[in-house]
Coordinates of C-alpha atoms in Angstrom, one line a residue:
M1 CA -7.1 11.1 -33.5
L2 CA -7.4 13.4 -36.5
A3 CA -5.3 16.0 -34.7
K4 CA -2.6 13.4 -34.0
A5 CA -2.7 12.3 -37.6
S6 CA -2.3 15.8 -38.9
L7 CA 0.8 16.3 -36.7
A8 CA 2.4 12.9 -37.4
F9 CA 5.7 12.5 -39.2
R10 CA 6.6 16.2 -39.2
S11 CA 10.3 17.1 -39.2
K12 CA 11.7 19.5 -36.6
E13 CA 12.0 22.1 -39.4
K14 CA 8.3 21.8 -40.4
Q15 CA 7.2 22.0 -36.7
D16 CA 8.4 25.7 -36.7
K17 CA 6.3 26.5 -39.8
P18 CA 2.5 26.8 -40.4
I19 CA 0.6 23.6 -41.3
K20 CA -0.1 23.4 -45.0
G21 CA -1.5 20.9 -47.6
W22 CA -3.6 18.0 -46.6
R23 CA -2.8 18.5 -43.0
N24 CA -4.4 21.9 -43.1
M25 CA -7.5 20.5 -44.9
L26 CA -8.3 18.4 -41.8
R27 CA -8.7 21.5 -39.7
P28 CA -12.5 22.1 -40.4
V29 CA -13.2 18.4 -39.9
I30 CA -11.5 18.6 -36.4
V31 CA -13.5 21.7 -35.5
L32 CA -16.7 19.9 -36.6
F33 CA -15.9 17.0 -34.3
C34 CA -15.1 19.3 -31.4
Q35 CA -18.5 21.1 -31.9
G36 CA -20.2 17.7 -31.8
V37 CA -18.5 16.9 -28.5
F38 CA -19.8 20.2 -27.0
L39 CA -23.2 19.5 -28.4
M40 CA -23.3 16.1 -26.7
G41 CA -22.3 17.9 -23.5
G42 CA -25.5 20.0 -23.7
F43 CA -23.9 23.2 -25.2
W44 CA -25.7 24.9 -28.1
M45 CA -23.4 27.6 -29.4
T46 CA -24.4 30.5 -31.7
V47 CA -21.9 32.5 -33.7
K48 CA -22.5 36.2 -34.2
G49 CA -20.6 38.4 -36.6
K50 CA -18.2 37.5 -39.4
L51 CA -14.9 35.7 -38.8
A52 CA -12.0 37.5 -40.4
S53 CA -9.3 35.8 -42.5
C54 CA -5.8 35.3 -41.1
K55 CA -4.6 38.2 -43.3
E56 CA -7.3 40.6 -42.1
G57 CA -7.0 39.6 -38.4
P58 CA -4.0 37.4 -37.6
I59 CA -4.6 37.6 -33.8
I60 CA -7.9 36.7 -32.1
A61 CA -8.5 38.3 -28.7
L62 CA -10.9 36.5 -26.4
A63 CA -12.6 38.1 -23.4
P64 CA -13.7 37.5 -20.7
H65 CA -11.7 34.4 -20.0
S66 CA -12.8 32.2 -17.1
S67 CA -10.9 29.1 -16.1
T68 CA -13.8 28.2 -13.9
L69 CA -16.2 28.3 -16.9
F70 CA -13.8 26.0 -18.7
H71 CA -13.7 23.7 -15.8
K72 CA -17.5 23.6 -15.8
T73 CA -17.4 22.8 -19.5
I74 CA -15.1 19.8 -18.8
M75 CA -17.3 18.7 -15.9
N76 CA -20.4 18.8 -18.1
L77 CA -18.6 16.8 -20.8
G78 CA -17.5 14.4 -18.1
R79 CA -21.1 14.0 -16.9
A80 CA -22.0 13.3 -20.5
I81 CA -19.5 10.5 -20.5
C82 CA -21.0 9.1 -17.3
F83 CA -24.4 9.2 -19.1
F84 CA -23.0 7.1 -21.9
Y85 CA -21.4 4.7 -19.4
G86 CA -24.9 4.0 -18.1
F87 CA -24.9 6.3 -15.1
Q88 CA -27.9 8.3 -16.4
N89 CA -28.9 9.7 -13.0
V90 CA -26.1 10.0 -10.4
K91 CA -27.7 10.8 -7.1
V92 CA -25.8 13.4 -5.1
K93 CA -26.4 13.9 -1.4
G94 CA -25.0 16.7 0.7
E95 CA -23.3 19.9 -0.5
P96 CA -19.9 20.0 -2.2
V97 CA -17.8 22.8 -0.9
G98 CA -14.9 24.7 -2.5
S99 CA -11.2 24.5 -1.9
D100 CA -11.3 27.6 0.3
V101 CA -13.4 25.6 2.9
A102 CA -11.9 22.1 2.4
P103 CA -8.7 21.9 0.3
M104 CA -9.0 18.1 0.4
L105 CA -11.7 15.6 -0.8
V106 CA -11.3 12.1 0.6
C107 CA -13.4 9.4 -1.2
A108 CA -14.1 5.9 -0.1
P109 CA -14.6 3.0 -0.6
H110 CA -12.4 2.8 -3.6
S111 CA -13.3 -0.2 -5.7
T112 CA -13.0 0.6 -9.4
F113 CA -11.6 3.0 -11.9
M114 CA -15.1 4.3 -12.4
D115 CA -14.8 6.1 -9.0
A116 CA -13.0 8.8 -11.0
F117 CA -16.5 9.9 -12.1
V118 CA -16.8 11.7 -8.7
I119 CA -14.6 14.5 -10.0
F120 CA -17.5 15.7 -12.3
Y121 CA -19.8 16.2 -9.4
C122 CA -17.7 18.4 -7.2
S123 CA -18.0 22.1 -6.8
T124 CA -15.2 22.6 -9.3
L125 CA -13.0 20.2 -11.2
P126 CA -10.5 19.0 -8.6
S127 CA -6.9 17.9 -9.0
S128 CA -6.5 14.2 -8.6
L129 CA -4.0 12.0 -6.8
S130 CA -3.6 8.9 -8.9
R131 CA -1.5 6.0 -9.9
K132 CA 0.8 6.7 -12.9
E133 CA -0.8 3.8 -14.7
N134 CA -4.2 5.5 -14.7
S135 CA -3.0 8.1 -17.3
A136 CA -3.2 5.3 -19.9
L137 CA -6.9 4.6 -19.3
P138 CA -9.1 5.3 -22.4
I139 CA -10.9 8.6 -22.2
L140 CA -10.6 8.9 -18.5
G141 CA -6.8 9.1 -18.7
S142 CA -7.0 12.3 -20.7
L143 CA -9.5 13.9 -18.4
I144 CA -7.4 12.9 -15.4
E145 CA -4.3 14.5 -17.1
Y146 CA -6.2 17.8 -17.6
T147 CA -6.8 18.1 -13.8
Q148 CA -3.0 18.6 -13.2
P149 CA -2.8 15.5 -11.1
L150 CA -0.3 14.4 -8.6
Y151 CA 0.9 11.0 -9.9
V152 CA 2.1 8.4 -7.3
Q153 CA 4.5 5.6 -8.2
R154 CA 3.8 3.3 -5.3
E155 CA 7.0 1.4 -5.7
D156 CA 9.1 4.5 -5.3
P157 CA 9.2 5.9 -1.7
N158 CA 10.9 9.1 -2.8
S159 CA 7.9 9.8 -5.1
R160 CA 5.5 9.7 -2.2
K161 CA 7.6 12.1 -0.2
N162 CA 7.7 14.6 -3.1
I163 CA 4.0 14.2 -3.6
M164 CA 3.3 14.9 0.1
K165 CA 5.4 18.1 -0.1
E166 CA 3.5 19.3 -3.1
M167 CA 0.2 18.3 -1.7
T168 CA 0.9 20.3 1.5
R169 CA 2.0 23.3 -0.5
R170 CA -1.2 23.3 -2.5
A171 CA -3.5 22.7 0.5
K172 CA -2.0 25.5 2.6
T173 CA -3.0 28.1 0.0
M174 CA -6.7 27.5 1.1
G175 CA -8.4 28.4 -2.2
E176 CA -5.8 29.4 -4.7
W177 CA -5.5 25.8 -6.0
P178 CA -8.4 23.5 -6.9
Q179 CA -9.3 20.9 -4.4
I180 CA -7.2 17.7 -4.3
I181 CA -9.3 14.6 -4.5
I182 CA -7.8 11.5 -2.9
F183 CA -8.8 7.9 -2.4
P184 CA -7.0 7.3 0.9
E185 CA -7.2 3.5 0.8
G186 CA -4.6 3.6 -1.9
T187 CA -5.9 0.5 -3.8
C188 CA -9.2 -1.0 -4.9
T189 CA -11.3 -3.2 -2.5
N190 CA -14.6 -5.0 -2.8
R191 CA -16.4 -2.3 -0.7
S192 CA -17.2 -4.8 2.1
C193 CA -15.1 -2.7 4.6
L194 CA -12.7 0.2 4.7
I195 CA -9.1 -0.7 4.9
G196 CA -6.4 1.5 6.4
F197 CA -6.2 5.1 5.1
K198 CA -2.9 6.5 4.0
Q199 CA -1.7 9.6 5.8
G200 CA -1.1 11.7 2.6
A201 CA -4.4 13.6 2.6
F202 CA -4.2 14.3 6.4
Y203 CA -0.6 15.2 6.6
P204 CA -1.1 18.9 5.8
G205 CA -3.6 19.1 8.8
V206 CA -6.2 21.1 6.8
P207 CA -10.0 20.5 6.7
V208 CA -11.2 17.6 4.5
Q209 CA -14.6 16.8 3.0
P210 CA -15.4 13.1 3.1
V211 CA -17.3 11.6 0.1
C212 CA -19.0 8.2 0.4
I213 CA -19.4 6.2 -2.9
R214 CA -22.2 3.7 -3.2
Y215 CA -22.9 1.4 -6.3
Q216 CA -26.4 0.3 -5.8
N217 CA -27.0 -2.2 -8.6
S218 CA -27.8 -5.8 -7.4
L219 CA -25.3 -7.1 -9.9
D220 CA -21.8 -5.9 -9.1
T221 CA -20.0 -5.3 -12.4
Y222 CA -17.7 -2.5 -11.1
T223 CA -15.3 -4.1 -8.5
W224 CA -11.8 -4.1 -9.9
T225 CA -9.6 -5.8 -7.4
W226 CA -6.5 -8.0 -7.2
E227 CA -7.1 -11.4 -9.0
G228 CA -10.6 -10.2 -10.0
P229 CA -12.0 -9.3 -13.4
G230 CA -9.8 -7.0 -15.5
A231 CA -10.6 -3.4 -16.2
F232 CA -12.0 -4.1 -19.7
T233 CA -14.2 -6.9 -18.4
C234 CA -15.6 -4.6 -15.7
L235 CA -16.2 -1.9 -18.3
W236 CA -17.9 -4.2 -20.7
L237 CA -20.2 -5.8 -18.1
S238 CA -21.1 -2.4 -16.8
L239 CA -22.0 -1.1 -20.3
C240 CA -24.2 -4.2 -20.8
Q241 CA -26.4 -3.0 -17.9
F242 CA -29.3 -0.8 -18.9
H243 CA -28.8 1.5 -15.9
N244 CA -26.0 1.9 -13.4
K245 CA -27.0 3.3 -10.0
L246 CA -24.4 5.5 -8.3
E247 CA -24.8 7.6 -5.2
L248 CA -22.3 10.2 -4.0
E249 CA -22.7 11.5 -0.5
F250 CA -20.7 14.6 0.4
L251 CA -20.5 14.6 4.2
P252 CA -20.0 17.7 6.3
V253 CA -16.5 19.1 6.3
Y254 CA -14.2 17.5 9.0
N255 CA -12.2 20.2 10.8
P256 CA -9.2 18.6 12.6
N257 CA -8.5 19.5 16.2
E258 CA -4.9 20.4 17.4
E259 CA -4.1 16.8 18.3
E260 CA -5.2 15.5 14.8
K261 CA -3.2 18.3 13.1
Q262 CA -0.1 17.0 14.8
D263 CA -0.9 13.3 14.3
P264 CA -1.9 12.4 10.7
T265 CA -2.5 8.8 11.7
L266 CA -5.1 9.7 14.3
Y267 CA -6.7 12.2 11.8
A268 CA -7.0 9.5 9.1
S269 CA -8.3 7.0 11.6
N270 CA -11.0 9.3 12.9
V271 CA -12.2 10.3 9.4
R272 CA -12.2 6.7 8.3
K273 CA -14.3 5.8 11.4
K274 CA -16.8 8.6 10.5
M275 CA -17.1 7.4 6.9
A276 CA -17.5 3.7 8.0
E277 CA -20.3 4.7 10.3
N278 CA -22.1 6.5 7.5
L279 CA -21.6 3.6 5.0
G280 CA -22.6 1.0 7.6
I281 CA -19.6 -1.2 7.0
P282 CA -16.6 -2.2 9.3
F283 CA -13.0 -1.1 8.9
T284 CA -9.7 -3.0 9.2
D285 CA -6.0 -2.0 9.5
H286 CA -5.0 -3.8 6.3
T287 CA -3.3 -1.7 3.6
Y288 CA -1.9 -2.0 0.1
D289 CA 1.4 -3.3 1.6
D290 CA -0.6 -6.3 2.8
V291 CA -1.5 -7.0 -0.8
R292 CA 2.2 -6.8 -1.8
L293 CA 3.0 -9.3 1.0
M294 CA 0.2 -11.5 -0.3
Q295 CA 1.8 -11.4 -3.7
K296 CA 5.2 -12.3 -2.2
A297 CA 3.6 -15.2 -0.3
A298 CA 2.1 -16.6 -3.5
M299 CA 5.6 -16.4 -5.2
L300 CA 6.9 -18.5 -2.3
N301 CA 4.1 -21.0 -2.8
L302 CA 2.6 -20.0 0.5
P303 CA -1.2 -19.4 1.0
H304 CA -2.1 -15.8 0.1
T305 CA -3.5 -15.3 3.6
A306 CA 0.0 -15.7 5.0
G307 CA 0.8 -12.2 4.0
L308 CA -2.3 -10.7 5.6
I309 CA -0.7 -9.4 8.8
E310 CA -2.0 -5.8 9.1
F311 CA 1.4 -4.4 8.1
Q312 CA 0.7 -0.8 9.1
K313 CA -0.2 -1.8 12.7
L314 CA 2.9 -3.9 13.1
H315 CA 5.0 -1.2 11.5
S316 CA 3.8 1.5 13.9
K317 CA 4.1 -0.7 17.0
L318 CA 7.2 -2.7 16.2
G319 CA 9.1 -0.3 13.9
I320 CA 9.6 -3.0 11.2
S321 CA 10.0 -1.6 7.7
F322 CA 8.4 -3.2 4.6
D323 CA 11.8 -4.3 3.3
Q324 CA 12.5 -6.0 6.7
M325 CA 9.1 -7.7 6.5
N326 CA 9.9 -8.9 3.0
E327 CA 13.1 -10.5 4.2
L328 CA 11.3 -12.1 7.2
L329 CA 8.7 -13.6 4.8
D330 CA 11.5 -15.2 2.8
Q331 CA 12.8 -16.7 6.1
F332 CA 9.4 -17.8 7.1
G333 CA 8.8 -19.5 3.8
A334 CA 12.0 -21.4 4.2
I335 CA 10.8 -22.8 7.5
S336 CA 7.0 -23.3 7.1
Q337 CA 4.8 -25.9 5.5
K338 CA 4.1 -24.7 2.0
D339 CA 0.5 -25.9 2.0
K340 CA -0.5 -24.5 5.4
G341 CA 1.6 -21.4 5.7
S342 CA 2.5 -22.1 9.4
I343 CA 5.4 -23.5 11.4
T344 CA 5.1 -26.6 13.6
L345 CA 7.3 -27.4 16.5
G346 CA 9.2 -30.0 14.5
E347 CA 9.8 -27.6 11.7
F348 CA 11.0 -24.9 14.2
A349 CA 13.4 -27.5 15.7
A350 CA 14.7 -28.5 12.2
Y351 CA 15.2 -24.8 11.3
L352 CA 17.4 -24.2 14.4
G353 CA 19.1 -27.6 14.0
V354 CA 18.2 -28.8 17.5
P355 CA 16.0 -31.7 18.8
V356 CA 12.7 -31.0 20.5
S357 CA 13.4 -30.2 24.2
P358 CA 11.5 -28.6 27.1
A359 CA 13.4 -25.4 26.5
L360 CA 12.4 -25.3 22.8
E361 CA 8.8 -26.2 23.7
E362 CA 8.7 -23.3 26.2
M363 CA 10.0 -20.9 23.6
F364 CA 7.7 -22.2 20.9
S365 CA 4.7 -21.7 23.2
L366 CA 5.7 -18.0 23.6
Y367 CA 5.6 -17.5 19.9
D368 CA 2.3 -19.4 19.5
R369 CA 0.1 -16.6 20.8
N370 CA -3.3 -18.3 20.1
G371 CA -2.4 -21.8 21.3
S372 CA -2.9 -23.4 17.9
D373 CA 0.3 -25.5 18.1
T374 CA 1.6 -23.7 15.0
I375 CA 3.2 -20.3 14.4
D376 CA 1.8 -18.1 11.5
F377 CA 3.7 -15.3 9.9
R378 CA 2.2 -12.6 12.1
E379 CA 3.1 -14.6 15.3
Y380 CA 6.6 -15.2 13.9
I381 CA 7.2 -11.5 13.4
I382 CA 5.9 -10.6 16.8
G383 CA 7.9 -13.4 18.4
L384 CA 11.1 -12.3 16.8
S385 CA 10.5 -8.6 17.8
L386 CA 9.2 -9.0 21.3
I387 CA 10.7 -12.3 22.5
S388 CA 14.0 -13.1 20.7
Q389 CA 15.4 -9.8 19.6
P390 CA 15.3 -8.1 23.1
V391 CA 17.5 -10.8 24.6
N392 CA 19.8 -11.0 21.6
N393 CA 22.2 -8.4 23.0
D394 CA 25.9 -8.3 23.8
D395 CA 25.4 -9.3 27.4
T396 CA 23.5 -12.5 26.5
L397 CA 25.9 -13.3 23.7
K398 CA 29.0 -12.8 25.9
L399 CA 27.5 -15.0 28.6
A400 CA 26.7 -17.8 26.1
F401 CA 30.2 -17.5 24.5
Q402 CA 31.8 -17.8 27.9
L403 CA 29.8 -20.9 28.6
F404 CA 31.1 -22.6 25.5
D405 CA 34.7 -21.2 25.8
N406 CA 36.3 -23.6 28.3
G407 CA 39.4 -21.9 29.7
D408 CA 38.6 -18.4 28.5
K409 CA 40.8 -18.8 25.3
G410 CA 38.8 -16.3 23.2
Y411 CA 37.4 -19.0 20.8
I412 CA 35.2 -22.1 20.8
T413 CA 36.3 -25.5 19.4
Q414 CA 34.0 -28.0 17.9
A415 CA 34.6 -30.4 20.8
E416 CA 33.4 -27.7 23.3
L417 CA 30.4 -26.9 21.2
T418 CA 29.5 -30.6 21.0
E419 CA 29.8 -31.1 24.8
I420 CA 27.4 -28.3 25.7
L421 CA 24.8 -28.8 23.0
S422 CA 24.7 -32.5 23.5
N423 CA 24.2 -32.2 27.2
A424 CA 21.8 -29.3 27.0
F425 CA 19.7 -30.1 24.0
G426 CA 20.5 -33.6 23.0
M427 CA 22.0 -32.7 19.7
D428 CA 24.0 -35.5 17.9
D429 CA 27.5 -35.0 16.6
L430 CA 26.5 -34.5 13.0
D431 CA 24.1 -31.7 13.8
V432 CA 26.7 -30.0 15.9
E433 CA 29.3 -30.3 13.2
K434 CA 26.9 -28.8 10.7
L435 CA 26.2 -25.9 13.0
F436 CA 29.9 -25.4 13.7
Q437 CA 30.7 -25.1 10.0
E438 CA 27.9 -22.6 9.5
I439 CA 29.2 -20.4 12.3
N440 CA 32.9 -20.8 11.5
I441 CA 33.1 -18.4 8.5
N442 CA 36.9 -18.3 8.4
K443 CA 37.1 -22.2 8.3
D444 CA 40.0 -22.3 10.8
D445 CA 38.4 -24.8 13.2
K446 CA 37.6 -22.3 15.9
I447 CA 34.7 -19.9 16.4
T448 CA 35.6 -16.3 17.5
F449 CA 33.2 -14.0 19.3
D450 CA 32.7 -11.9 16.1
E451 CA 31.7 -15.1 14.2
F452 CA 29.5 -16.1 17.1
K453 CA 27.8 -12.7 17.1
K454 CA 27.3 -12.5 13.4
Y455 CA 25.5 -15.8 13.3
A456 CA 23.4 -14.9 16.3
V457 CA 22.2 -11.8 14.4
T458 CA 20.8 -14.0 11.6
K459 CA 19.1 -16.3 14.0
P460 CA 18.1 -14.4 17.2
E461 CA 16.0 -17.4 18.3
Y462 CA 19.2 -19.0 19.6
A463 CA 19.6 -16.2 22.2
K464 CA 16.1 -16.7 23.6
L465 CA 16.5 -20.5 23.5
F466 CA 19.7 -20.2 25.5
M467 CA 18.0 -17.9 28.1
T468 CA 15.0 -20.2 28.3
Y469 CA 17.4 -23.2 28.9
Q470 CA 19.2 -21.2 31.7
E471 CA 15.9 -20.3 33.4
L472 CA 14.5 -23.8 33.3
K473 CA 17.9 -25.1 34.6
K474 CA 17.7 -22.8 37.6
V475 CA 14.1 -23.8 38.3
L476 CA 14.8 -27.5 38.2
S477 CA 18.0 -27.1 40.2
T478 CA 16.1 -25.2 42.9
N479 CA 13.4 -27.9 43.0
G480 CA 16.1 -30.6 43.2
N481 CA 14.9 -32.4 40.1
G482 CA 18.2 -32.3 38.3
I483 CA 19.1 -31.2 34.8
S484 CA 18.3 -34.5 33.2
K485 CA 14.7 -33.4 32.8
L486 CA 15.8 -30.8 30.3
E487 CA 17.3 -33.4 28.0

């Protein structure tokens, strides 16, 4: 603070000149404070010889210079900070290795900003991968900044790609750069399980050293999670404890096999499994993206749990991006009951603008995977991807269009639409008219195939409903029961 005060309000011209006056008088005070910091870190320094004046010796040559020694100094100062935070005796199990053996350190579970203390107990001061917001943390922010961190802006996908490239470049040097310490969960949890590991630390395909973090006080004042106590509250409550018990366990280096080197997802999953076994806790496939979907669900007045869908698993199996998932959540929120976060058969029928029919019941049961008579958001996504979208193709749409287009004119009139939908699904004239106006974008009282196709893209459920109707119609016709049972 004194250094900042002495440099404040200086013009650009004065910045190129030596500091004079009252600003220069603060120099010995600043030096005294710095010596006090070193003293608290356990350093007792003796000065030999006589210091020359700036006229006698304008240049000071220092030797030998060791960046490692300076790193050790910072690490000792960091441990002193841990001491004042109440972590008087951090228990370290296992043997930390250097960056030439394991360029990456992966730490879990990540539950609080205090996890940053682990950097002071590594073999050397590692570089960190951190949220940009962490640079603003008191004391810790400055220490994190010194480690030449890789800052991640989680809302910017390009930032992640750039970070991954830089991380790979550093890791491949195998010893030239300090180790990179990563919390692969990507967000804070309550330590009850390990959530999905991000692929960043495992993308380079180099050895990693897992580090397990355990807070062992009976009273948990550390957990800093979504909708939990804020950072200041966690810090204050932790400082109020006489002693904070922390255990860091450095597990043996994990060397990936060839398959894991080629598949970061598999590599991350296997390391997570190894750490979960050591910690004695389960693991799930939830990620930070699930938290973002939970926040979106809350904005839509849906239960928070509506957004818990194990996004990463669905993304890898169905190929749905986060942006697409966001849009589907908006769509789901417009259909579902706000208090329950699920879709009933009646709501599904109202959304499609059709009455409840055997064809709709059959389609609804395909979406309802667990037989609960409702569709949750996860079931809705899977239903769209595996049931409705595959049949929403040109062949199906052309077949449906030809069914409505009496006389092969190239367009559908409202009367033709009413005749088919009334007979097939029991829709009344008002509902058909409303649907006709939604599809008829050009407002010329006829639906072209392009308009028909564009509307089908927004509601792929119609294609599956049509196919289900056709299949049931064939079954009943074969059995001689007539089409009336479908109405």
